[in-house]
Coordinates of C-alpha atoms in Angstrom, one line a residue:
M26 CA 24.4 2.8 12.4
L27 CA 25.9 1.4 9.1
R28 CA 27.0 -1.9 10.9
L29 CA 23.4 -2.2 12.4
H30 CA 21.9 -1.9 8.8
G31 CA 24.3 -4.6 7.5
A32 CA 23.3 -6.9 10.3
A33 CA 19.6 -6.4 9.5
Y34 CA 20.5 -7.2 5.8
E35 CA 22.5 -10.4 7.0
A36 CA 19.6 -11.5 9.3
G37 CA 17.1 -11.5 6.5
F38 CA 15.2 -8.4 6.9
D39 CA 13.9 -6.8 3.7
G40 CA 14.6 -3.3 4.7
V41 CA 15.2 -0.7 7.3
E42 CA 13.8 2.8 8.1
L43 CA 16.1 5.9 9.3
H44 CA 14.2 7.6 12.2
G45 CA 14.3 11.3 11.4
A46 CA 11.5 12.2 13.6
H47 CA 10.2 12.5 17.1
G48 CA 13.5 14.0 18.6
Y49 CA 15.8 11.1 17.7
L50 CA 19.3 11.9 16.8
L51 CA 18.7 12.5 13.0
H52 CA 15.7 14.6 13.9
Q53 CA 18.1 16.8 16.3
F54 CA 20.3 17.2 13.3
I55 CA 17.6 18.4 11.2
S56 CA 15.9 20.9 13.7
T57 CA 17.2 24.4 14.2
F58 CA 16.1 24.1 17.9
T59 CA 18.5 21.4 18.6
N60 CA 21.2 21.8 16.1
H61 CA 23.5 24.7 17.4
R62 CA 26.6 23.4 15.5
T63 CA 28.7 25.8 13.4
D64 CA 30.5 23.4 11.2
K65 CA 29.4 21.5 7.9
W66 CA 26.8 19.6 10.1
G67 CA 24.7 22.7 11.3
G68 CA 23.5 26.1 10.2
S69 CA 22.1 26.2 6.9
F70 CA 19.4 23.6 5.6
E71 CA 21.9 21.9 3.5
N72 CA 24.1 21.2 6.4
R73 CA 21.4 20.4 8.8
I74 CA 20.2 17.4 6.3
R75 CA 23.8 16.5 5.6
L76 CA 23.9 13.7 8.2
V77 CA 20.7 12.0 7.0
R78 CA 21.7 12.2 3.4
T79 CA 25.2 10.8 4.1
I80 CA 23.8 7.7 6.0
L81 CA 21.3 7.1 3.3
K82 CA 23.5 7.3 0.4
K83 CA 26.2 5.2 2.4
I84 CA 23.5 2.4 3.0
K85 CA 22.5 2.4 -0.6
S86 CA 26.1 2.1 -1.8
L87 CA 27.0 -0.9 0.4
L88 CA 23.8 -2.9 0.3
P89 CA 21.9 -4.5 -2.7
S90 CA 19.3 -2.2 -4.4
S91 CA 16.6 -5.0 -3.2
F92 CA 17.2 -4.1 0.3
M93 CA 14.8 -1.2 1.0
T94 CA 15.8 1.8 3.1
G95 CA 13.2 4.5 3.8
V96 CA 13.3 7.6 6.1
R97 CA 10.8 8.7 8.7
L98 CA 10.3 12.5 9.1
S99 CA 8.3 14.8 11.4
P100 CA 6.5 17.2 9.1
E101 CA 6.4 20.3 11.5
D102 CA 6.7 21.2 15.2
K103 CA 4.9 19.0 17.6
L104 CA 5.0 19.1 21.3
S105 CA 8.6 19.7 22.3
F106 CA 10.0 18.6 19.0
K107 CA 10.7 21.9 17.7
G108 CA 12.8 23.7 14.9
I109 CA 11.1 21.9 11.9
D110 CA 9.7 24.0 9.1
F111 CA 7.1 22.5 6.9
D112 CA 8.5 23.7 3.7
E113 CA 11.7 22.5 4.6
S114 CA 10.2 19.1 5.4
L115 CA 8.8 18.9 1.9
E116 CA 12.0 19.7 0.1
L117 CA 14.0 17.3 2.5
A118 CA 11.4 14.4 1.3
K119 CA 12.0 15.3 -2.2
I120 CA 15.9 15.4 -1.8
L121 CA 16.0 12.1 0.1
A122 CA 13.9 10.5 -2.6
D123 CA 16.2 11.8 -5.3
D124 CA 19.1 10.3 -3.1
G125 CA 17.6 6.8 -3.2
A126 CA 15.2 6.4 -0.4
D127 CA 12.8 3.7 -1.2
F128 CA 10.0 5.3 0.7
I129 CA 9.1 8.4 2.9
H130 CA 7.4 7.9 6.2
V131 CA 5.5 11.2 7.2
S132 CA 4.6 11.1 11.0
P133 CA 2.4 14.1 11.8
W134 CA 0.8 12.3 14.7
D135 CA -2.8 12.9 13.0
V136 CA -2.8 11.8 9.4
F137 CA -5.8 14.1 8.7
K138 CA -4.5 17.4 9.7
K139 CA -3.6 20.3 7.7
P140 CA -0.1 21.7 8.3
D141 CA -0.1 24.3 10.9
K142 CA 1.8 26.6 8.4
Y143 CA -1.1 26.4 5.8
A144 CA -4.0 25.7 8.2
D145 CA -6.3 27.9 6.0
G146 CA -5.7 25.9 3.1
E147 CA -7.6 23.0 1.6
K148 CA -4.9 20.1 1.7
T149 CA -3.7 17.7 4.3
I150 CA -0.1 17.1 5.1
I151 CA 0.1 14.0 3.3
E152 CA -1.4 15.6 0.2
Y153 CA 1.4 18.1 0.4
F154 CA 4.2 15.3 0.6
R155 CA 2.4 13.2 -2.0
E156 CA 2.6 16.0 -4.4
R157 CA 6.3 16.9 -3.7
V158 CA 7.7 13.3 -3.8
P159 CA 8.2 11.7 -7.1
A160 CA 5.3 9.4 -8.0
E161 CA 7.6 6.2 -8.1
V162 CA 8.7 6.6 -4.4
P163 CA 5.9 5.5 -2.1
V164 CA 4.6 7.9 0.6
M165 CA 3.3 6.5 3.9
T166 CA 2.0 8.1 7.1
A167 CA 0.8 7.2 10.6
G168 CA -1.2 8.9 13.2
K169 CA -4.7 8.2 14.6
I170 CA -5.6 5.6 12.2
W171 CA -7.8 3.3 14.1
S172 CA -10.5 1.8 11.9
R173 CA -10.7 0.5 8.4
T174 CA -12.6 3.7 7.4
D175 CA -9.4 5.7 8.6
A176 CA -7.1 3.4 6.5
E177 CA -9.3 3.9 3.3
K178 CA -9.6 7.7 3.9
I179 CA -5.9 8.2 4.2
L180 CA -5.2 6.1 1.1
S181 CA -7.7 8.1 -0.7
L182 CA -5.8 11.2 0.1
G183 CA -2.6 10.0 -1.7
S184 CA -0.7 7.9 0.9
D185 CA 0.4 4.6 -0.5
F186 CA 0.3 2.7 2.9
A187 CA -1.6 3.4 6.1
V188 CA 0.7 2.7 8.9
I189 CA -0.7 1.3 12.0
G190 CA 0.9 2.4 15.3
K191 CA -1.0 2.5 18.6
A192 CA -3.9 0.6 17.2
A193 CA -1.8 -2.4 16.5
I194 CA -0.5 -2.4 20.0
G195 CA -4.0 -2.9 21.6
I196 CA -4.9 -5.1 18.5
P197 CA -2.0 -7.0 17.3
D198 CA -4.1 -8.7 14.5
W199 CA -5.6 -5.3 13.3
P200 CA -4.5 -6.0 9.8
S201 CA -6.5 -9.3 9.3
K202 CA -9.6 -7.9 11.4
A203 CA -9.8 -4.8 9.1
K204 CA -10.5 -7.0 6.2
D205 CA -13.9 -7.2 7.5
E206 CA -16.0 -4.2 6.5
N207 CA -18.0 -4.4 9.9
F208 CA -14.7 -4.2 12.0
I209 CA -15.1 -1.8 14.9
P210 CA -11.8 -1.3 16.7
Q211 CA -11.6 -1.4 20.4
M212 CA -10.4 2.1 21.6
P213 CA -8.1 3.1 24.6
P214 CA -7.8 3.2 27.2
Y215 CA -6.8 -0.6 27.6
T216 CA -6.5 -2.5 30.8
I217 CA -3.1 -4.0 31.9
N218 CA -4.6 -7.5 31.4
H219 CA -5.9 -6.6 27.8
L220 CA -2.1 -5.7 26.9
R221 CA -0.7 -8.6 28.5
D222 CA -3.2 -10.8 26.6
A223 CA -1.7 -9.0 23.6
D224 CA 1.6 -10.4 24.6
L225 CA 3.1 -7.1 25.6
G226 CA 5.9 -7.2 28.4
N227 CA 5.5 -5.4 31.7
A228 CA 8.3 -2.9 30.9
F229 CA 6.6 -1.8 27.7
I230 CA 3.2 -1.7 29.7
K231 CA 4.8 0.5 32.3
Y232 CA 6.1 2.8 29.6
M233 CA 2.9 3.2 27.8
G234 CA 1.3 4.2 31.3
G235 CA 3.0 7.5 30.4
W236 CA 0.5 7.8 27.3
K237 CA -2.4 9.9 28.4
G238 CA -5.5 7.9 28.3
F239 CA -3.9 4.7 26.9
V240 CA -3.6 2.4 30.0
V241 CA -6.0 2.1 32.7
E242 CA -5.9 0.1 36.0
E243 CA -8.1 -2.7 36.3

């Protein structure tokens, strides 16, 4: 992993993101559902977050400070991705920021939802993270941002960036189109021809066919 980050730097990238969400390896270490280790890499919260912290600090020590390294986190359980406590996620975000993360990327699947743990409260997930992470460290979020209005709303809730995912797949020039106040995005499902016109390969289109309501036959 460290070798790949070095390669990204040498290739001219401005930074990288450690993927600690959505069931990937770092997420599996953080989760009590998937991490059953009994050594220093499992068990307690401190042990379960040790791997992502170790990698982050090593990258920051080896590469110039101008090379950004952020971390993406799942804030709570979602679908089959279990074993994530919301309060632990908040604490982890702060710890990673203190460890030198250049940004924290919160991935709740729906940027406007409240945390399940505090569903009766007033604050959205991103508001909790913005309050916990030091002000000098940017916080960003992704999930169901389709329109310019969506992006503006999430910025008003404290996110420093609005991260565009699925909307940018079907509308690759979303950022430039969203400059128009009258921009109305085309919503899924998308036809296969539409996705091909967006320069997506057949393998990726086939993969997206597994996303409910995203791809439709001609």
